[in-house]
Short mmCIF file of C-alpha atoms in Angstrom, two decimals:
data_model
loop_
_atom_site.label_atom_id
_atom_site.label_comp_id
_atom_site.label_asym_id
_atom_site.label_seq_id
_atom_site.Cartn_x
_atom_site.Cartn_y
_atom_site.Cartn_z
CA UNK Y 1 -166.73 26.94 -16.80
CA UNK Y 2 -166.77 30.40 -18.20
CA UNK Y 3 -163.13 31.75 -18.75
CA UNK Y 4 -163.88 35.16 -20.41
CA UNK Y 5 -166.64 37.47 -21.41
CA UNK Y 6 -169.46 39.14 -19.40
CA UNK Y 7 -173.25 38.54 -19.10
CA UNK Y 8 -173.76 39.30 -22.86
CA UNK Y 9 -170.67 37.73 -24.27
CA UNK Y 10 -170.10 34.51 -22.27
CA UNK Y 11 -167.43 31.99 -23.61
CA UNK Y 12 -167.11 28.44 -22.33
CA UNK Y 13 -163.81 26.94 -21.80
CA UNK Y 14 -162.77 24.46 -24.56
CA UNK Y 15 -163.15 21.13 -22.55
CA UNK Y 16 -166.77 22.11 -21.35
CA UNK Y 17 -167.81 23.42 -24.82
CA UNK Y 18 -166.45 20.22 -26.46
CA UNK Y 19 -168.49 18.03 -24.18
CA UNK Y 20 -171.65 19.97 -24.75
CA UNK Y 21 -171.05 19.59 -28.55
CA UNK Y 22 -170.53 15.96 -28.35
CA UNK Y 23 -173.88 15.44 -26.52
CA UNK Y 24 -175.73 18.02 -28.58
CA UNK Y 25 -176.40 20.08 -25.58
CA UNK Y 26 -176.75 23.87 -25.24
CA UNK Y 27 -175.09 25.36 -22.33
CA UNK Y 28 -176.64 28.59 -20.90
CA UNK Y 29 -174.69 29.70 -17.87
CA UNK Y 30 -176.08 31.53 -14.99
CA UNK Y 31 -174.56 34.62 -13.51
CA UNK Y 32 -171.76 34.39 -10.90
CA UNK Y 33 -173.26 34.56 -7.29
CA UNK Y 34 -176.84 34.99 -8.61
CA UNK Y 35 -178.84 31.97 -7.12
CA UNK Y 36 -182.13 33.32 -8.29
CA UNK Y 37 -180.92 32.67 -11.83
CA UNK Y 38 -181.16 28.89 -11.07
CA UNK Y 39 -183.61 28.60 -7.99
CA UNK Y 40 -184.66 24.95 -8.70
CA UNK Y 41 -181.16 23.70 -8.97
CA UNK Y 42 -179.92 25.70 -5.85
CA UNK Y 43 -182.94 24.52 -3.86
CA UNK Y 44 -182.42 20.97 -4.90
CA UNK Y 45 -178.88 20.98 -3.85
CA UNK Y 46 -179.77 22.23 -0.35
CA UNK Y 47 -182.59 19.66 -0.01
CA UNK Y 48 -180.32 16.66 -1.11
CA UNK Y 49 -177.55 18.01 1.26
CA UNK Y 50 -179.98 17.93 4.13
CA UNK Y 51 -181.99 14.83 3.30
CA UNK Y 52 -179.25 12.50 2.15
CA UNK Y 53 -175.97 13.67 3.80
CA UNK Y 54 -177.66 14.36 7.15
CA UNK Y 55 -179.46 10.99 7.07
CA UNK Y 56 -176.28 9.17 6.72
CA UNK Y 57 -174.10 11.19 9.03
CA UNK Y 58 -173.97 8.45 11.71
CA UNK Y 59 -173.41 5.50 9.44
CA UNK Y 60 -170.01 3.98 8.72
CA UNK Y 61 -168.82 2.78 5.27
CA UNK Y 62 -165.65 0.80 4.55
CA UNK Y 63 -165.38 1.26 0.75
CA UNK Y 64 -166.29 3.85 -1.83
CA UNK Y 65 -168.59 1.42 -3.63
CA UNK Y 66 -170.50 0.70 -0.37
CA UNK Y 67 -171.01 4.59 0.09
CA UNK Y 68 -172.08 4.95 -3.45
CA UNK Y 69 -174.67 2.28 -3.16
CA UNK Y 70 -176.17 3.93 0.00
CA UNK Y 71 -176.27 7.26 -1.68
CA UNK Y 72 -178.05 5.85 -4.67
CA UNK Y 73 -180.82 4.20 -2.43
CA UNK Y 74 -181.24 7.55 -0.61
CA UNK Y 75 -181.45 9.41 -4.01
CA UNK Y 76 -184.03 7.03 -5.50
CA UNK Y 77 -186.12 7.51 -2.29
CA UNK Y 78 -185.77 11.31 -2.45
CA UNK Y 79 -186.82 11.41 -6.20
CA UNK Y 80 -189.82 9.32 -5.34
CA UNK Y 81 -191.16 11.40 -2.49
CA UNK Y 82 -194.28 13.30 -3.38
CA UNK Y 83 -194.31 17.01 -3.85
CA UNK Y 84 -195.81 19.07 -1.09
CA UNK Y 85 -197.60 21.70 -3.18
CA UNK Y 86 -198.40 19.85 -6.51
CA UNK Y 87 -199.13 16.37 -7.66
CA UNK Y 88 -196.50 13.93 -8.46
CA UNK Y 89 -192.84 13.52 -7.66
CA UNK Y 90 -189.49 14.39 -9.18
CA UNK Y 91 -189.31 10.88 -10.68
CA UNK Y 92 -192.83 11.05 -12.27
CA UNK Y 93 -192.06 14.64 -13.62
CA UNK Y 94 -188.95 13.34 -15.23
CA UNK Y 95 -190.59 10.18 -16.64
CA UNK Y 96 -193.63 12.06 -18.08
CA UNK Y 97 -192.32 15.49 -19.25
CA UNK Y 98 -188.59 15.19 -19.73
CA UNK Y 99 -187.75 11.64 -20.66
CA UNK Y 100 -189.84 11.72 -24.15
CA UNK Y 101 -187.80 14.85 -25.05
CA UNK Y 102 -184.30 13.44 -24.59
CA UNK Y 103 -182.16 12.70 -27.65
CA UNK Y 104 -180.35 9.29 -27.70
CA UNK Y 105 -176.80 9.23 -26.47
CA UNK Y 106 -173.97 9.22 -29.11
CA UNK Y 107 -172.59 5.96 -30.23
CA UNK Y 108 -169.25 6.57 -28.34
CA UNK Y 109 -168.94 8.12 -24.85
CA UNK Y 110 -167.30 11.55 -24.56
CA UNK Y 111 -163.58 11.21 -24.03
CA UNK Y 112 -162.19 13.86 -21.74
CA UNK Y 113 -159.39 15.91 -23.44
CA UNK Y 114 -156.88 18.38 -22.30
CA UNK Y 115 -155.95 21.42 -24.36
CA UNK Y 116 -152.58 23.22 -24.37
CA UNK Y 117 -150.74 25.75 -26.59
CA UNK Y 118 -147.28 24.79 -27.80
CA UNK Y 119 -144.82 26.07 -30.47
CA UNK Y 120 -143.76 23.83 -33.45
CA UNK Y 121 -140.01 23.32 -32.96
CA UNK Y 122 -137.39 23.79 -35.64
CA UNK Y 123 -137.49 20.00 -36.50
CA UNK Y 124 -141.28 20.41 -37.24
CA UNK Y 125 -142.26 18.33 -34.17
CA UNK Y 126 -144.14 19.39 -31.01
CA UNK Y 127 -143.35 17.98 -27.46
CA UNK Y 128 -146.25 16.56 -25.41
CA UNK Y 129 -145.56 14.61 -22.18
CA UNK Y 130 -141.99 14.06 -23.30
CA UNK Y 131 -143.04 12.53 -26.75
CA UNK Y 132 -142.59 14.28 -30.06
CA UNK Y 133 -145.23 14.60 -32.75
CA UNK Y 134 -144.87 16.04 -36.26
CA UNK Y 135 -146.71 18.90 -37.78
CA UNK Y 136 -146.34 20.07 -41.34
CA UNK Y 137 -143.01 21.90 -41.57
CA UNK Y 138 -144.68 25.06 -42.77
CA UNK Y 139 -145.79 25.71 -39.35
CA UNK Y 140 -142.35 25.79 -37.77
CA UNK Y 141 -142.12 28.46 -35.00
CA UNK Y 142 -145.90 29.08 -34.92
CA UNK Y 143 -148.04 28.54 -31.92
CA UNK Y 144 -150.66 25.75 -32.29
CA UNK Y 145 -153.36 24.31 -30.03
CA UNK Y 146 -153.09 20.59 -29.10
CA UNK Y 147 -156.03 18.34 -28.01
CA UNK Y 148 -154.76 15.61 -25.77
CA UNK Y 149 -156.73 12.38 -24.94
CA UNK Y 150 -155.78 9.03 -23.73
CA UNK Y 151 -155.50 7.68 -27.38
CA UNK Y 152 -154.88 10.68 -29.69
CA UNK Y 153 -152.90 13.76 -30.24
CA UNK Y 154 -154.52 16.38 -32.53
CA UNK Y 155 -152.84 19.61 -33.54
CA UNK Y 156 -154.96 22.70 -34.60
CA UNK Y 157 -153.93 25.97 -36.20
CA UNK Y 158 -156.60 28.71 -36.26
CA UNK Y 159 -159.27 26.03 -35.36
CA UNK Y 160 -158.28 23.88 -38.25
CA UNK Y 161 -156.82 20.46 -37.62
CA UNK Y 162 -153.45 20.17 -39.32
CA UNK Y 163 -152.21 16.79 -37.86
CA UNK Y 164 -153.33 13.67 -35.90
CA UNK Y 165 -151.36 11.06 -34.14
CA UNK Y 166 -151.88 8.02 -32.07
CA UNK Y 167 -150.63 8.99 -28.55
CA UNK Y 168 -147.28 7.40 -27.56
CA UNK Y 169 -146.47 5.81 -24.26
CA UNK Y 170 -143.37 4.30 -22.56
CA UNK Y 171 -139.84 5.61 -23.03
CA UNK Y 172 -139.60 9.30 -23.17
CA UNK Y 173 -138.21 10.91 -26.41
CA UNK Y 174 -140.05 8.67 -28.96
CA UNK Y 175 -141.02 10.28 -32.24
CA UNK Y 176 -144.22 10.01 -34.29
CA UNK Y 177 -143.48 11.47 -37.72
CA UNK Y 178 -145.68 11.73 -40.77
CA UNK Y 179 -143.66 11.53 -43.99
CA UNK Y 180 -145.87 14.29 -45.67
CA UNK Y 181 -144.87 16.83 -42.81
CA UNK Y 182 -141.27 16.59 -43.77
CA UNK Y 183 -139.50 19.02 -46.23
CA UNK Y 184 -138.51 17.20 -49.36
CA UNK Y 185 -134.81 17.32 -48.52
CA UNK Y 186 -135.43 15.41 -45.32
CA UNK Y 187 -137.65 12.78 -46.93
CA UNK Y 188 -134.73 11.38 -48.96
CA UNK Y 189 -133.08 10.21 -45.72
CA UNK Y 190 -136.09 7.63 -45.30
CA UNK Y 191 -134.53 5.20 -47.74
CA UNK Y 192 -131.35 5.06 -45.43
CA UNK Y 193 -131.02 2.87 -42.33
CA UNK Y 194 -128.23 2.03 -39.87
CA UNK Y 195 -127.08 -1.13 -41.90
CA UNK Y 196 -126.57 0.88 -45.06
CA UNK Y 197 -124.41 3.58 -43.35
CA UNK Y 198 -122.32 0.75 -41.67
CA UNK Y 199 -121.76 -0.93 -44.98
CA UNK Y 200 -120.82 2.25 -46.65
CA UNK Y 201 -118.34 2.99 -43.83
CA UNK Y 202 -116.88 -0.57 -44.08
CA UNK Y 203 -115.74 0.25 -47.64
CA UNK Y 204 -113.69 3.23 -46.33
CA UNK Y 205 -112.01 1.46 -43.48
CA UNK Y 206 -112.44 -0.16 -40.05
CA UNK Y 207 -111.90 3.12 -38.08
CA UNK Y 208 -114.64 5.03 -40.13
CA UNK Y 209 -116.97 2.02 -39.61
CA UNK Y 210 -116.29 2.20 -35.80
CA UNK Y 211 -117.12 5.97 -35.84
CA UNK Y 212 -120.19 5.64 -37.81
CA UNK Y 213 -121.41 2.92 -35.50
CA UNK Y 214 -120.68 5.03 -32.48
CA UNK Y 215 -122.70 8.01 -34.01
CA UNK Y 216 -125.71 5.59 -34.85
CA UNK Y 217 -125.92 4.50 -31.21
CA UNK Y 218 -125.32 8.03 -29.63
CA UNK Y 219 -128.99 8.84 -29.69
CA UNK Y 220 -132.07 6.97 -28.46
CA UNK Y 221 -133.76 7.49 -31.91
CA UNK Y 222 -131.27 6.22 -34.61
CA UNK Y 223 -132.89 8.25 -37.36
CA UNK Y 224 -131.69 11.43 -35.66
CA UNK Y 225 -128.09 10.49 -36.40
CA UNK Y 226 -128.55 9.92 -40.15
CA UNK Y 227 -127.76 13.44 -41.12
CA UNK Y 228 -124.35 13.21 -39.14
CA UNK Y 229 -123.54 9.89 -40.75
CA UNK Y 230 -124.29 11.20 -44.15
CA UNK Y 231 -122.09 14.20 -43.52
CA UNK Y 232 -119.22 12.29 -42.23
CA UNK Y 233 -119.16 9.71 -44.96
CA UNK Y 234 -119.23 12.51 -47.77
CA UNK Y 235 -116.04 14.01 -46.25
CA UNK Y 236 -114.25 11.20 -48.14
CA UNK Y 237 -115.17 12.81 -51.38
CA UNK Y 238 -113.85 16.23 -50.19
CA UNK Y 239 -110.54 15.10 -48.60
CA UNK Y 240 -110.03 11.51 -49.82
CA UNK Y 241 -110.85 8.13 -48.23
CA UNK Y 242 -107.26 7.87 -46.67
CA UNK Y 243 -107.46 11.13 -44.88
CA UNK Y 244 -111.03 10.35 -43.66
CA UNK Y 245 -109.80 6.97 -42.27
CA UNK Y 246 -106.72 8.55 -40.59
CA UNK Y 247 -108.75 11.25 -39.04
CA UNK Y 248 -111.33 8.68 -37.66
CA UNK Y 249 -108.29 6.60 -36.18
CA UNK Y 250 -106.93 9.70 -34.59
CA UNK Y 251 -110.34 10.73 -33.15
CA UNK Y 252 -110.77 7.21 -31.66
CA UNK Y 253 -107.53 7.29 -29.89
CA UNK Y 254 -108.99 10.33 -27.84
CA UNK Y 255 -112.52 9.01 -27.29
CA UNK Y 256 -114.69 6.04 -27.94
CA UNK Y 257 -117.62 8.27 -29.11
CA UNK Y 258 -116.17 10.92 -31.64
CA UNK Y 259 -118.59 13.16 -33.25
CA UNK Y 260 -119.07 14.23 -36.91
CA UNK Y 261 -118.25 17.87 -35.91
CA UNK Y 262 -114.96 16.96 -34.32
CA UNK Y 263 -113.67 14.98 -37.30
CA UNK Y 264 -114.88 17.48 -39.80
CA UNK Y 265 -112.96 20.17 -37.90
CA UNK Y 266 -109.74 18.21 -37.64
CA UNK Y 267 -109.66 17.23 -41.39
CA UNK Y 268 -108.54 20.62 -42.91
CA UNK Y 269 -105.67 20.82 -40.21
CA UNK Y 270 -104.16 17.43 -41.33
CA UNK Y 271 -101.32 17.04 -43.80
CA UNK Y 272 -102.07 16.81 -47.52
CA UNK Y 273 -100.11 14.58 -49.89
CA UNK Y 274 -98.80 17.77 -51.48
CA UNK Y 275 -97.51 19.15 -48.06
CA UNK Y 276 -95.91 15.68 -47.40
CA UNK Y 277 -94.10 15.75 -50.69
CA UNK Y 278 -92.76 19.25 -50.22
CA UNK Y 279 -91.61 18.22 -46.77
CA UNK Y 280 -89.67 15.18 -48.11
CA UNK Y 281 -87.77 17.27 -50.71
CA UNK Y 282 -86.30 19.46 -47.94
CA UNK Y 283 -83.75 18.75 -45.14
CA UNK Y 284 -85.47 17.08 -42.33
CA UNK Y 285 -84.85 19.66 -39.59
CA UNK Y 286 -87.16 20.54 -36.91
CA UNK Y 287 -87.06 24.25 -37.93
CA UNK Y 288 -87.90 23.25 -41.55
CA UNK Y 289 -90.66 20.97 -40.68
CA UNK Y 290 -92.35 23.62 -38.25
CA UNK Y 291 -92.28 26.11 -41.02
CA UNK Y 292 -93.75 23.73 -43.69
CA UNK Y 293 -96.24 21.77 -41.84
CA UNK Y 294 -98.29 23.28 -38.96
CA UNK Y 295 -98.22 20.60 -35.95
CA UNK Y 296 -101.39 20.18 -33.96
CA UNK Y 297 -101.26 19.88 -30.32
CA UNK Y 298 -104.59 20.22 -28.32
CA UNK Y 299 -106.32 21.67 -31.29
CA UNK Y 300 -103.82 24.56 -31.69
CA UNK Y 301 -101.04 25.32 -34.04
CA UNK Y 302 -97.58 25.34 -32.75
#
């Protein structure tokens, strides 16, 4: 339970310290391998081992609950046994002296937590158990401490809680994202959804619509594809609707799942209307065509 420090500077591990805080208990650790620091505890452990374990050594039990019931009966009898050198018993000592001093239990039981240190990723999320939870984007690349329970994920930086999420279960790769954690330029994508991108793509052409649909379904979390869809559709402003539709058509002839990057790369290599007009004004010879317009084969100029 002590993870660092000597006799004069003892530090409890986070889980044990948190449990003590929850129950309002002060932990005063004994020294390692110093049984005289806690003689009553050490003596009672030995007595219980002898009196209970030895007494049941020849008995058979067929379930854990059956064994626990037998141990409880022996323990109650052990606590009720009179002391040999003073009046009373362990039970009467607890009832008369210790019980009146006990504080009431908290309203909720202590929930066991696991602590770990992680780094906030470039997309302002941390990964815990295959799920992703957001932290304020200002903490990107910083190490944070994460408190993990069955119900919640809490993120701490310099002992200050900076985020809290309900713990996710089920399919790996799910996101829990709080809008306030996102940079302003990312928040604008919240007003978009897959249907809006598909309708926009339909106005350009059927090939563009097919590519956008393929991008939207390429990842488990649709929102992760919105930036690629936005970039693809804005290529129409830079190169024209016709060239984008043609580039999507060509990309679909190679693969059913083209990417934004492949289409963006191919567009500057395509023919412009100015190049086509120049080509039409000259004799249509192979030599002239090769000089005027770079042909593309396998992504390389001929």
